[in-house]
Coordinates of C-alpha atoms in Angstrom, one line a residue:
X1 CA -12.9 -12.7 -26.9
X2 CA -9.4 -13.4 -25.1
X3 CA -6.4 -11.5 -25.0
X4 CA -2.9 -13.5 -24.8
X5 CA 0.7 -13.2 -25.3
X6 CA 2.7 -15.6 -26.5
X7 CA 6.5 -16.1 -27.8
X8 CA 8.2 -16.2 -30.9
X9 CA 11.6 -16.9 -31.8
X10 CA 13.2 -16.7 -34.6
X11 CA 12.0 -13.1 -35.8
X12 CA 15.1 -11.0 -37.2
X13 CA 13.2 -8.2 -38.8
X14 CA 10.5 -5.8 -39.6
X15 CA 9.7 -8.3 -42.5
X16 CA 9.0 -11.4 -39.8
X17 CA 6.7 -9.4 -37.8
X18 CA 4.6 -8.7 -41.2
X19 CA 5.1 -12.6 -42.2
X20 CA 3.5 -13.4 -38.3
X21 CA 0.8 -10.3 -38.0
X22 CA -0.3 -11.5 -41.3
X23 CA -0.4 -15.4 -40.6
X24 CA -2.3 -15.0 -37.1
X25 CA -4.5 -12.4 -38.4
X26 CA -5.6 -15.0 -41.4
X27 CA -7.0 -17.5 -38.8
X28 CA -10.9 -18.0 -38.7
X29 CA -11.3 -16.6 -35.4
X30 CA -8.2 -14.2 -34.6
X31 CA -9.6 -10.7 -34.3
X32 CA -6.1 -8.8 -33.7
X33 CA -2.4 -9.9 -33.3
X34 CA 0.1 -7.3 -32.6
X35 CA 3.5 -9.0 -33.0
X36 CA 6.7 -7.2 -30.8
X37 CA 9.6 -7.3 -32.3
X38 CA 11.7 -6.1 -29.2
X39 CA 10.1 -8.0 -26.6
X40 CA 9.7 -11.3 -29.1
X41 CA 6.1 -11.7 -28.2
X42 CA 3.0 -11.7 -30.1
X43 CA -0.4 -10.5 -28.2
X44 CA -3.1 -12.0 -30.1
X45 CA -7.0 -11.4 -29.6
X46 CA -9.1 -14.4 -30.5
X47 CA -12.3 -16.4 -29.9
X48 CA -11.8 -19.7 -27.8
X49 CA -14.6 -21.1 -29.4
X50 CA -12.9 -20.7 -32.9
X51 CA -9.6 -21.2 -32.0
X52 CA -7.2 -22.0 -29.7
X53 CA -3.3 -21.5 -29.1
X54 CA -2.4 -24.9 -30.4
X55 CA -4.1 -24.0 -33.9
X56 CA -1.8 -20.7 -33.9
X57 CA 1.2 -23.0 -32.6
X58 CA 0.9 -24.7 -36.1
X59 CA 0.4 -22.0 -38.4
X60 CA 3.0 -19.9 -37.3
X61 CA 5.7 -23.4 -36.8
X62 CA 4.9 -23.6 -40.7
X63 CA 6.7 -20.6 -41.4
X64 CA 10.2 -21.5 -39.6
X65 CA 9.3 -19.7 -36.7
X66 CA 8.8 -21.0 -33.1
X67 CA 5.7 -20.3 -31.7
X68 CA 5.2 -21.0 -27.5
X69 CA 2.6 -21.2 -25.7
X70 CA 3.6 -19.6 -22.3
X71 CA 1.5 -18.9 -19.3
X72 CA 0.6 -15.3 -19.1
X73 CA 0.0 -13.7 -16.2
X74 CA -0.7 -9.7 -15.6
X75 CA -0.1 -7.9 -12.3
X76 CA -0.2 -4.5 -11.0
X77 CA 2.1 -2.9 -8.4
X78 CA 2.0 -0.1 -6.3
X79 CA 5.5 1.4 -6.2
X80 CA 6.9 3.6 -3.4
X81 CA 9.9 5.9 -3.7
X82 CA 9.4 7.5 -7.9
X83 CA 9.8 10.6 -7.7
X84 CA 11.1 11.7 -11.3
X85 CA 11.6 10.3 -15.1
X86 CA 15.0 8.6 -14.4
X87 CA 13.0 6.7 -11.6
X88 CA 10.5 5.1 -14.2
X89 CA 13.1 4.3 -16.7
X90 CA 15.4 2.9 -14.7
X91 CA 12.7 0.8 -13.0
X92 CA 11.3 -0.6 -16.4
X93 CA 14.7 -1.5 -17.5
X94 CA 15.7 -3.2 -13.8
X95 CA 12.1 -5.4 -15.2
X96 CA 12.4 -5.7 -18.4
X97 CA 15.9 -7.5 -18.5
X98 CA 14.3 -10.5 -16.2
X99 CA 13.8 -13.7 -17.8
X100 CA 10.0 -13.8 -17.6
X101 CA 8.9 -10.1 -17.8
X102 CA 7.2 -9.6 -21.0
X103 CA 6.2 -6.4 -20.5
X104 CA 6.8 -3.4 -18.1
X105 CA 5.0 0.2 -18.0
X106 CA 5.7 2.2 -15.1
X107 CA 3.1 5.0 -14.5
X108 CA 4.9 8.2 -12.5
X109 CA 1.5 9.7 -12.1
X110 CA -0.1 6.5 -10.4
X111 CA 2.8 5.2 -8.7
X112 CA 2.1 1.6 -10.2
X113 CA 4.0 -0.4 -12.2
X114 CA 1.8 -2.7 -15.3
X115 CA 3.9 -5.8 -15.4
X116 CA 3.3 -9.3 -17.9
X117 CA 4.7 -12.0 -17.2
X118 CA 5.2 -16.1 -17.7
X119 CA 3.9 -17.3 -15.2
X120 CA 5.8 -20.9 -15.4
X121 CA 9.0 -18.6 -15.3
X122 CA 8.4 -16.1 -12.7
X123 CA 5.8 -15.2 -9.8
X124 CA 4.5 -12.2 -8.6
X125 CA 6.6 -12.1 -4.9
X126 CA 10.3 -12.4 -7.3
X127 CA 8.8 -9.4 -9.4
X128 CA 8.6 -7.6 -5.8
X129 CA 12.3 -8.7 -5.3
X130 CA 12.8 -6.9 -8.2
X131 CA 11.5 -3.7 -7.6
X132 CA 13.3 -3.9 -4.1
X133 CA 16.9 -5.0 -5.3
X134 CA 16.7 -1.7 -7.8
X135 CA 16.0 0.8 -4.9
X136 CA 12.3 1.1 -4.6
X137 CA 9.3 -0.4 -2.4
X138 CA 6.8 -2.3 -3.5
X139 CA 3.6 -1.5 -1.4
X140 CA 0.2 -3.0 -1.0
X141 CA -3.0 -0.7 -2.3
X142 CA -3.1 2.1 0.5
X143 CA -6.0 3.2 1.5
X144 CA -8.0 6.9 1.2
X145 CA -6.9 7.5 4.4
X146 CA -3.1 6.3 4.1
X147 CA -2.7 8.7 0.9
X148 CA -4.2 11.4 3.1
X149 CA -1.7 11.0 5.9
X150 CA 1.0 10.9 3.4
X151 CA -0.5 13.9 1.3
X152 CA -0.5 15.9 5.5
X153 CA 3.3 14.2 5.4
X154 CA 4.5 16.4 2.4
X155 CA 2.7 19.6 3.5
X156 CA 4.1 19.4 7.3
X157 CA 7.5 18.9 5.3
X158 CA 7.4 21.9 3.3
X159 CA 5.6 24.0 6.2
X160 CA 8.4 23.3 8.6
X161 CA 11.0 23.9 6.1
X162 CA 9.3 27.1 5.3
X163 CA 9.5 28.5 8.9
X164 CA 13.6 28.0 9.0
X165 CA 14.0 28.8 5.5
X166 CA 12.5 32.2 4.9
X167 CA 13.7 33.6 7.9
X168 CA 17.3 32.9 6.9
X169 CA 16.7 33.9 3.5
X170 CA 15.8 37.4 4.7
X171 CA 18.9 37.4 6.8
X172 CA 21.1 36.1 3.9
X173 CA 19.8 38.2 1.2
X174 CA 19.5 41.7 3.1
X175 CA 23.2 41.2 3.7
X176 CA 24.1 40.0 0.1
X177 CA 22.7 43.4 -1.3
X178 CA 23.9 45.4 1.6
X179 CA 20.3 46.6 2.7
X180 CA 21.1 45.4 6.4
X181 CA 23.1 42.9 8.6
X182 CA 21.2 41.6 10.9
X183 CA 24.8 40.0 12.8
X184 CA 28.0 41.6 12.9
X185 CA 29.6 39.1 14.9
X186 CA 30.7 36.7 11.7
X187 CA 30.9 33.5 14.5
X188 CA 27.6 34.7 15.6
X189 CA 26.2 35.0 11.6
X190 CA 27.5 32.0 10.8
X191 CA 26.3 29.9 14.0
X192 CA 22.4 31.2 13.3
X193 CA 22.7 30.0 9.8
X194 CA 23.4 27.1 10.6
X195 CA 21.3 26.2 13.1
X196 CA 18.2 26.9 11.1
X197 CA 19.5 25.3 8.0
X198 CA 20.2 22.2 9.8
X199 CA 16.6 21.7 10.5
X200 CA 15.8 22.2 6.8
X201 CA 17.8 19.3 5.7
X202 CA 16.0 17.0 7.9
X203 CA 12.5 17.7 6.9
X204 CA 14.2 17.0 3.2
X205 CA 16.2 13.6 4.2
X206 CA 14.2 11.5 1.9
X207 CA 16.4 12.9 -0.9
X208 CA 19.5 12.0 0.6
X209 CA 18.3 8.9 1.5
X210 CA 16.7 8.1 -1.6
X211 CA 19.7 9.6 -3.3
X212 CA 22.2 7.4 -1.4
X213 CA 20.1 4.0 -1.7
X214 CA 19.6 4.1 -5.5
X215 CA 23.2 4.4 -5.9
X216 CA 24.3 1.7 -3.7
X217 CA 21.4 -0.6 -4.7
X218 CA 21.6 0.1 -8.5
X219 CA 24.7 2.6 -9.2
X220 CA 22.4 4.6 -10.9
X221 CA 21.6 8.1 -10.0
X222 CA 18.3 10.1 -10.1
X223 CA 16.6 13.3 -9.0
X224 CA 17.2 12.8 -5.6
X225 CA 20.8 12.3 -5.9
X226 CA 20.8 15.5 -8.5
X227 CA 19.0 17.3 -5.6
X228 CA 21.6 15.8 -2.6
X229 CA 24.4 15.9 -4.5
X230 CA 23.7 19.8 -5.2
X231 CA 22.0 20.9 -1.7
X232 CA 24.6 18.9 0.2
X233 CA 27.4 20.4 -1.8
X234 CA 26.2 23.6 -0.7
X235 CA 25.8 22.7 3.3
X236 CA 29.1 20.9 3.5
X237 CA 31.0 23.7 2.1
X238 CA 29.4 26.1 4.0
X239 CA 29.8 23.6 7.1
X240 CA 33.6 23.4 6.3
X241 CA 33.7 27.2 6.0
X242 CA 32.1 27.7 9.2
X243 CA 34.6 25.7 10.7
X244 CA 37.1 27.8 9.6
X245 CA 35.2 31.0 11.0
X246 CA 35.6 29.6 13.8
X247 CA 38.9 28.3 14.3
X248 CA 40.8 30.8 12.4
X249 CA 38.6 33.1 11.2
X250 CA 40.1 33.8 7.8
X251 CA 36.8 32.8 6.0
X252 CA 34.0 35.4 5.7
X253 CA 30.2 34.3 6.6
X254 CA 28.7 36.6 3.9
X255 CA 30.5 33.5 1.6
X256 CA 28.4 30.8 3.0
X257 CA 25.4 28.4 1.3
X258 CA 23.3 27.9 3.8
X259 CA 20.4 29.6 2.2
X260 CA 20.7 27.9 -1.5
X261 CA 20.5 24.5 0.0
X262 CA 17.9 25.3 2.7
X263 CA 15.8 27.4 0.5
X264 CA 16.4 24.8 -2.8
X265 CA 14.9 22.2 -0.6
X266 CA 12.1 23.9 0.6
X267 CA 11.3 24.6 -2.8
X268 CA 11.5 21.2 -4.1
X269 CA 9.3 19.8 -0.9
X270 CA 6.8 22.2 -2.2
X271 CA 6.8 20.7 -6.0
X272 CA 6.6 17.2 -4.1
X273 CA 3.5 18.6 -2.2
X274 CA 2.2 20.0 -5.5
X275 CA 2.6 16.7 -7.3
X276 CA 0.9 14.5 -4.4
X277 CA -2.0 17.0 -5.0
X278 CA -2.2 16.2 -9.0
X279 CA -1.8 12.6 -8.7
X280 CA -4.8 12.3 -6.0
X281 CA -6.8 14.1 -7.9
X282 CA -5.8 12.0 -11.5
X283 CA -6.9 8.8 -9.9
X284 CA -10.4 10.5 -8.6
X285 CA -12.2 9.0 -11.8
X286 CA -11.7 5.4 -10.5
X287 CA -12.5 6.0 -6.9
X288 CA -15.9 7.4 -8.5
X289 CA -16.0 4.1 -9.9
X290 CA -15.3 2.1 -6.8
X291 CA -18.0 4.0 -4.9
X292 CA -20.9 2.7 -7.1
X293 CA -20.0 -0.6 -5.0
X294 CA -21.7 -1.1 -2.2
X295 CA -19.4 -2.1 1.1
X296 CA -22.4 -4.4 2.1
X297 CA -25.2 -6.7 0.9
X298 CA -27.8 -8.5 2.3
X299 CA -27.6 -12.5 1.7
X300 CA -30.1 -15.0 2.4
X301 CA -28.6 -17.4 4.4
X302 CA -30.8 -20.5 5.9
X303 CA -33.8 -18.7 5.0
X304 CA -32.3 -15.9 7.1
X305 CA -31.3 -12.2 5.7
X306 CA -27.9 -11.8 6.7
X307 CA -25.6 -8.2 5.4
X308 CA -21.9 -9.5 4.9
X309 CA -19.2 -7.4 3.1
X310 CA -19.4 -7.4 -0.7
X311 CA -15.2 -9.5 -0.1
X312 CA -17.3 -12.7 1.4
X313 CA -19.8 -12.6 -1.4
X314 CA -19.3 -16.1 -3.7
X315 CA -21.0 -17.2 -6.7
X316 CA -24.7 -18.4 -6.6
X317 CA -25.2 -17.1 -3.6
X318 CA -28.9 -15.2 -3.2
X319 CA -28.9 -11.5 -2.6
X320 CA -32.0 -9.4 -2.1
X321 CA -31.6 -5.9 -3.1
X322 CA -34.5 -3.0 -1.9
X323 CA -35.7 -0.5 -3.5
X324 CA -32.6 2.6 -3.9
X325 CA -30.1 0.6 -3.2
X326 CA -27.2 -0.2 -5.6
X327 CA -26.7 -4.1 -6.8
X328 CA -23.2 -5.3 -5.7
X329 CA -22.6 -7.9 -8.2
X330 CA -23.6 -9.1 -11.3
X331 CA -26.4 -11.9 -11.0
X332 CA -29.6 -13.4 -12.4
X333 CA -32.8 -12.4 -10.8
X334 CA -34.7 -15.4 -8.9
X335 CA -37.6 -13.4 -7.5
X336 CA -39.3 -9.7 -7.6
X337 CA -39.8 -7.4 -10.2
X338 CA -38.1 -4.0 -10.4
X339 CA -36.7 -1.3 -12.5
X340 CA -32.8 -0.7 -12.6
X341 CA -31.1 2.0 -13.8
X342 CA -28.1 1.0 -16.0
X343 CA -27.3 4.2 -17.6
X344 CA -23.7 3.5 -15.8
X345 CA -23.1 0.9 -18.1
X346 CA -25.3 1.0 -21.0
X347 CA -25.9 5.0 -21.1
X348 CA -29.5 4.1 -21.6
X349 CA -31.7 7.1 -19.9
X350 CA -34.7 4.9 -19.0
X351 CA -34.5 2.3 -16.4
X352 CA -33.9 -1.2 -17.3
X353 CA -37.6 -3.5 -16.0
X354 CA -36.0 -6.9 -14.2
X355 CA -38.0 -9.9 -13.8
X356 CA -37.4 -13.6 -12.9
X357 CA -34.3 -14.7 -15.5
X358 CA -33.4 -11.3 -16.6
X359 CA -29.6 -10.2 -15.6
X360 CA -28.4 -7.5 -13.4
X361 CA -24.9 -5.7 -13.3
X362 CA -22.9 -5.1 -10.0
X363 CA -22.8 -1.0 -9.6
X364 CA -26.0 -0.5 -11.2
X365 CA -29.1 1.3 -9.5
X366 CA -32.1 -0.7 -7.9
X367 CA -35.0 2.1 -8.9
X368 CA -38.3 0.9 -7.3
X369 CA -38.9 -2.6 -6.2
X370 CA -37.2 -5.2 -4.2
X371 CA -35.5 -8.4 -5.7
X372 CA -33.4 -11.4 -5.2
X373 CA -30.6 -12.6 -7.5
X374 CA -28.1 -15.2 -7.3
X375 CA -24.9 -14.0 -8.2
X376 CA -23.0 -15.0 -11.0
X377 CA -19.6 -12.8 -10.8
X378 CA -17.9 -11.4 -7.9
X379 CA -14.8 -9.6 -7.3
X380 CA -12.5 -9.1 -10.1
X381 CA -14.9 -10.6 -12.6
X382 CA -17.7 -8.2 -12.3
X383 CA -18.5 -6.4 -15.6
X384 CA -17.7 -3.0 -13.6
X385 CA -14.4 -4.6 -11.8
X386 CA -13.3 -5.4 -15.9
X387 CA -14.2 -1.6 -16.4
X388 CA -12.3 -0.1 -13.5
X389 CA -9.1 -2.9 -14.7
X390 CA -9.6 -1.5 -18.7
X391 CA -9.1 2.3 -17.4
X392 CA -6.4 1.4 -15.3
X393 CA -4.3 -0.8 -18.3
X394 CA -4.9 2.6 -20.1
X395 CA -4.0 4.8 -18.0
X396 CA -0.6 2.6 -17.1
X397 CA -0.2 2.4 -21.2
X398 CA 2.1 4.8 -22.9
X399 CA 1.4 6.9 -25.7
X400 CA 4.1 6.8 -28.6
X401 CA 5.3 10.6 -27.4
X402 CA 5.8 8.9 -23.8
X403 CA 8.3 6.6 -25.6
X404 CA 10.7 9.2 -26.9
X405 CA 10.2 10.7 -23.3
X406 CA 11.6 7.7 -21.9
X407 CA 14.5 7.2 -23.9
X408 CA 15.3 11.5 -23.2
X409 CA 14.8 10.3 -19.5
X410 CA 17.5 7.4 -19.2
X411 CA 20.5 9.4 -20.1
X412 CA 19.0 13.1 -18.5
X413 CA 20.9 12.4 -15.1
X414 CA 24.3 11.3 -15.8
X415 CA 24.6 14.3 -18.7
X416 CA 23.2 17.4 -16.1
X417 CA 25.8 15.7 -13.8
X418 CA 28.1 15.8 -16.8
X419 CA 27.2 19.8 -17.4
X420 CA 27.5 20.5 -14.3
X421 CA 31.4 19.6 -14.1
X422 CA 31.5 21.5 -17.1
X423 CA 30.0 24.6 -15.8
X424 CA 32.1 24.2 -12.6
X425 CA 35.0 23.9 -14.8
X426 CA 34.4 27.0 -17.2
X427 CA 33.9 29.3 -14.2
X428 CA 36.7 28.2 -12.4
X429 CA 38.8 28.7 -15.8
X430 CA 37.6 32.3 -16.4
X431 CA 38.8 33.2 -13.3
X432 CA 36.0 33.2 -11.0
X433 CA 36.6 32.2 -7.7
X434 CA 35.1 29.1 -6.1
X435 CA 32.0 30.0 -4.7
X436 CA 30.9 31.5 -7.8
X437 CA 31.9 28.2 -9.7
X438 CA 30.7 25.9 -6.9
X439 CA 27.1 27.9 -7.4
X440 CA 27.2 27.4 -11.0
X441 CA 27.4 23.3 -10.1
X442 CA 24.5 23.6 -7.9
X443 CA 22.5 25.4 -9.8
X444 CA 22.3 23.4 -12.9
X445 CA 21.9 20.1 -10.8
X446 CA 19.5 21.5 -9.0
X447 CA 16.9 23.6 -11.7
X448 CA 17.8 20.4 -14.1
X449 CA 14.9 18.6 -12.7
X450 CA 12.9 16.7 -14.8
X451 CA 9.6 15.9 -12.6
X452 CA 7.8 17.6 -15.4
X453 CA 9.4 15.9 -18.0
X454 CA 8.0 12.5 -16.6
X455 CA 4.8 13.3 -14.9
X456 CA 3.4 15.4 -18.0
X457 CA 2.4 12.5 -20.5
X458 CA 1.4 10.0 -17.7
X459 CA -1.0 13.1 -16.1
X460 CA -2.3 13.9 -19.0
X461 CA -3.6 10.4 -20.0
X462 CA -4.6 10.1 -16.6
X463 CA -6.9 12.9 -16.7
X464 CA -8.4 12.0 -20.4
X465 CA -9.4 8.4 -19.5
X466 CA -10.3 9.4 -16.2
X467 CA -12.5 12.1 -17.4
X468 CA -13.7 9.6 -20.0
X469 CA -14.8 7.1 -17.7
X470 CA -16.7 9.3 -16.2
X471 CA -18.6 10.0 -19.2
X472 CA -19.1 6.6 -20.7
X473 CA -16.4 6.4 -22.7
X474 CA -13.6 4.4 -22.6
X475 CA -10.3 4.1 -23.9
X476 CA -8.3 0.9 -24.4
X477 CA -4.9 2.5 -24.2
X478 CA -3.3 5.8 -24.6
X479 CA -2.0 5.8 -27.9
X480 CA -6.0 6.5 -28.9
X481 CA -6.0 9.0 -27.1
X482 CA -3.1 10.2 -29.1
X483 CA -4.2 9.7 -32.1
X484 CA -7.4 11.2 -30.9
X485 CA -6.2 14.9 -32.0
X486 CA -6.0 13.9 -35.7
X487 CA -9.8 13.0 -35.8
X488 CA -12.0 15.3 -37.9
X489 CA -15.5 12.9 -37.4
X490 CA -16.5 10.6 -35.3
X491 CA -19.7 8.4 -37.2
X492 CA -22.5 6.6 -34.9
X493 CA -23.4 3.3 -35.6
X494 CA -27.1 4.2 -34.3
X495 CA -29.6 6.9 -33.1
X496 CA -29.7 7.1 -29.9
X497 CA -26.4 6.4 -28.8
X498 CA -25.2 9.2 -27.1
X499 CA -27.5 10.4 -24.0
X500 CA -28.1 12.5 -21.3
X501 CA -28.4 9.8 -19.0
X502 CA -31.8 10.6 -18.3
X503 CA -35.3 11.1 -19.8
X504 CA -36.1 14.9 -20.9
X505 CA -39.4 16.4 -22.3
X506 CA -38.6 17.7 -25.8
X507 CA -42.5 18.1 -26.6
X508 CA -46.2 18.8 -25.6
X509 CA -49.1 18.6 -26.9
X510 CA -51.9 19.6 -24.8
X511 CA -55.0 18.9 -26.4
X512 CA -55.8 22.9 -27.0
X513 CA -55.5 23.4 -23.0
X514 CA -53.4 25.9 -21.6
X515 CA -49.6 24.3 -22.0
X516 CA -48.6 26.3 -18.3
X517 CA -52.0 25.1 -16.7
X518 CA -51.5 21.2 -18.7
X519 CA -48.2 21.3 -16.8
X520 CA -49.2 21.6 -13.7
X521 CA -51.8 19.3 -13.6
X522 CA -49.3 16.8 -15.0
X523 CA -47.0 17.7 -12.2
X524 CA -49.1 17.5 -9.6
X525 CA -49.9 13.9 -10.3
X526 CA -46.3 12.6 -11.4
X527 CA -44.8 14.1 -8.5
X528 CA -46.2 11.6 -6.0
X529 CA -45.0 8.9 -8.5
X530 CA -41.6 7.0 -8.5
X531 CA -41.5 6.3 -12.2
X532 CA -38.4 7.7 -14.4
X533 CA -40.3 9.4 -16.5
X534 CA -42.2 11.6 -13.9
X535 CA -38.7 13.2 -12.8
X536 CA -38.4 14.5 -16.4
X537 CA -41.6 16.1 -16.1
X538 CA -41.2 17.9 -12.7
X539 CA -37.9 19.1 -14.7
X540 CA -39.9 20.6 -17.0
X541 CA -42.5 22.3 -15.0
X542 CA -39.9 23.8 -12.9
X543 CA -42.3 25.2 -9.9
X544 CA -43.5 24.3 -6.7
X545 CA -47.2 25.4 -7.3
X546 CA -49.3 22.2 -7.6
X547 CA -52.6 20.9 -7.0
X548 CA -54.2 18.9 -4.3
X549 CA -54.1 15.4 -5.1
X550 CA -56.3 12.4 -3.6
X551 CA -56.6 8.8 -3.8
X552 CA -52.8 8.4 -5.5
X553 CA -52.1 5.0 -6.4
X554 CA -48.3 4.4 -7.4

């Protein structure tokens, strides 16, 4: 089966999108067609050796529509600089109003952005453009080690900002309610506030940067400019004011901000930390999957064994695998006889027996013998490479609550800026002065943050597939999972299907001998074996006590 989007024109209403679901769907050969009526695309699912796109061309012309046959191309980028809801929907709109982007999903919790697209329109490297020109960086796949340094980044950040920002919330706060003033001297108060505020704001510039870019770039605003606009409100003020302290000295230091912006952005740096945290450990079920890869295997080369990296591995060439080590990509074995254990793919407990002609799976366990295979898929096309791509497409998919989310998202920043005014307005009005008004600003851009509101969905799907893969099951997108709370039974097409993974003894019979003395015979013998089945039997003893054995043959 093949999956591929294609465009229609000419659809108006619900009623064409039933009129073309129906007509595709009627084809000898089309399993599924899902027609957008948005986007003006129709993703069909069908079997090339029914059908083709030429066949659909016709049938779908024949109803006044136009039906083309584009070249679709899928890609998957690694964003940097997403830090909050606005982010993703102002990115998927920047996308989505290209000629050529069919479809855009930006995934908070990943960082990556799921992009179709025509291919005889635009390439992947004007997508990249893209994603720059809108006020964010496109990065290649980092490493384990990269997001470690980065995760170290964010703690040092909030550490530092910690160390100036507590101590000058002591000082600020023990004055504010008159418990004790650590500096008479206002010059004197003022100057130490400042100088360890100062600091604060630099281990927080990335919001001010950010902040700044995004609205030069796109003149759009987002959580970092809700959180610059509202912690540098606060140090300029109390800048200006110091200024005055000290020039004039009319103004009072017990009326200075330093505190709310320095202890606001140490705050935030935390919740950044925090986040880095969820989103490393989100992704852990496809590292999982990654590691049943081998970094190395051994190819015969001119009647030479040679180990190369699993990257400069081509198809048909032969690879011998030994006894406990993993296969690294799919193949057909040539010589040798073995058992694998596929219960990574297949969930089948017993290990598969491979002989000359029989087909092995890149990932899967080499249990006893050795072999050689010639390979028949590498890299991307690997059945567990198309396994690790399937839970990636649904975790970057978007369950219909994530939608609504969205929409919430693209007009959340502008109307807390909006409140904001207004609060700043009403206090001033009632006749507070205006550092009680400016802190009513500050406050509702700043607690307005709405990092939750976009890395809830996304986290959560991430967590459900993940945990799924894990288990064997997999989930094609995340509107299953969704729809996944209304189910009341789930029926089995087969006994047998769902498994430990592994053999277990459910029964004995032991000939009227002693079961506990049976046992240990039993044990005694299957321990010096290698064979699946003995490891389910040492299970089930459960002892170390065993008898002598001689003259073992495997």
């Amino acid at each position: 089966m093949k999956k591929e989007t294609f465009i229609v024109e000419g659809l108006h209403c619900a009623s064409c999108v039933s009129r073309v679901e129906e007509k595709l769907k009627s084809l000898k050969g089309v399993k599924s067609a899902n027609v957008n009526l948005a986007s003006g695309t129709a993703l069909v699912e069908y079997d090339e050796n029914l059908i083709n796109p030429s066949e659909m061309k016709s049938s779908v012309d024949s109803l006044g529509y136009i039906f083309k046959i584009i070249k679709t191309k899928s890609v998957v980028v690694k964003v940097g600089g997403l830090h909050c809801a606005s982010c993703v929907a102002k990115l998927e709109n920047s996308l989505k109003t290209h000629k050529g982007i069919l479809e855009a999903n930006v995934n908070l919790a990943t960082n990556k952005a799921f992009i179709t697209f025509d291919g005889s329109i635009i390439d992947e490297r004007k997508i990249k453009d893209i994603i720059s020109s809108t006020g964010y960086e496109p990065l290649d796949y980092i490493d384990v080690d990269a997001e470690k340094i980065e995760l170290a980044k964010k703690k040092n950040n909030f550490i530092f900002s910690a160390i100036f920002s507590l101590p000058l919330l002591i000082i600020t706060m023990a004055d504010h309610f008159n418990i004790f003033r650590f500096f008479e001297n206002d010059k004197l108060y003022a100057l130490i506030q400042l100088i360890l505020a100062t600091p604060v704001l630099f281990f927080g510039r990335e919001f001010y940067i950010n902040g700044i870019k995004t609205l030069i770039k796109s003149k759009t605003s987002t959580m970092d400019t809700l959180v610059a606009l509202g912690t540098g409100t606060a140090y300029l003020y109390s800048f200006y004011e110091t200024i005055v302290i000290f020039t004039d000295g009319h103004a009072m230091a017990s009326h200075l901000y330093y505190e709310t912006s320095a202890v606001l952005i140490t705050f935030i740096l935390l919740g950044r930390y925090l986040e880095a945290i969820a989103k490393g450990k989100t992704s852990s079920a496809i590292k999982k999957l990654i590691k049943l890869l081998p970094s190395t295997a051994i190819v015969i080369k001119n009647g030479k064994e040679v180990e190369v990296s699993i990257n400069e591995l081509a198809v048909g060439d032969l690879i011998v695998v030994k006894s406990g080590q993993r296969i690294p990509v799919d193949g057909v074995v040539v010589e040798g006889y073995s058992s694998v254990d596929e219960s990574m793919i297949t969930g089948e407990s017993i290990p598969v027996e491979k002989k000359m002609g029989d087909s092995v799976i890149g990932g899967t366990l080499n249990t006893t013998g050795s072999i050689v295979f010639k390979a028949s898929s590498v890299g991307s096309n690997t059945m567990l490479s198309q396994i690790i791509r399937l839970v990636e497409e649904a975790q970057g998919s978007k369950a219909p609550i994530q939608k609504l989310v969205d929409k919430i998202s693209a007009i959340f920043v502008p109307t807390v800026f909006v409140i904001a005014l207004i609060s700043f307005a009403i206090w001033k009005l009632s006749g507070f002065d205006t550092y009680v008004s400016a802190k009513a600003f500050i406050s509702v851009l700043i607690i307005a943050c709405p990092c939750s509101l976009g890395l809830a969905t996304p986290t959560a799907i991430i967590v459900g597939t993940g945990l799924g893969a894990e288990r064997g099951i997999l989930f094609k997108n995340a509107e299953i999972l969704e729809k996944l709370s209304h189910v009341n039974m789930i029926v089995l097409d087969k006994t047998g299907t769902l498994t430990y993974g592994r053999p277990e003894v459910i029964d004995i019979n032991t000939f009227n001998c002693d079961e506990k003395d049976f046992l240990r015979y039993l044990a005694s013998i299957e321990r010096l074996s290698s064979h699946p089945l003995a490891d389910s039997i040492l299970r089930k003893y459960n002892s170390n006590d065993y008898y002598e054995v001689v003259d073992f043959v495997n």
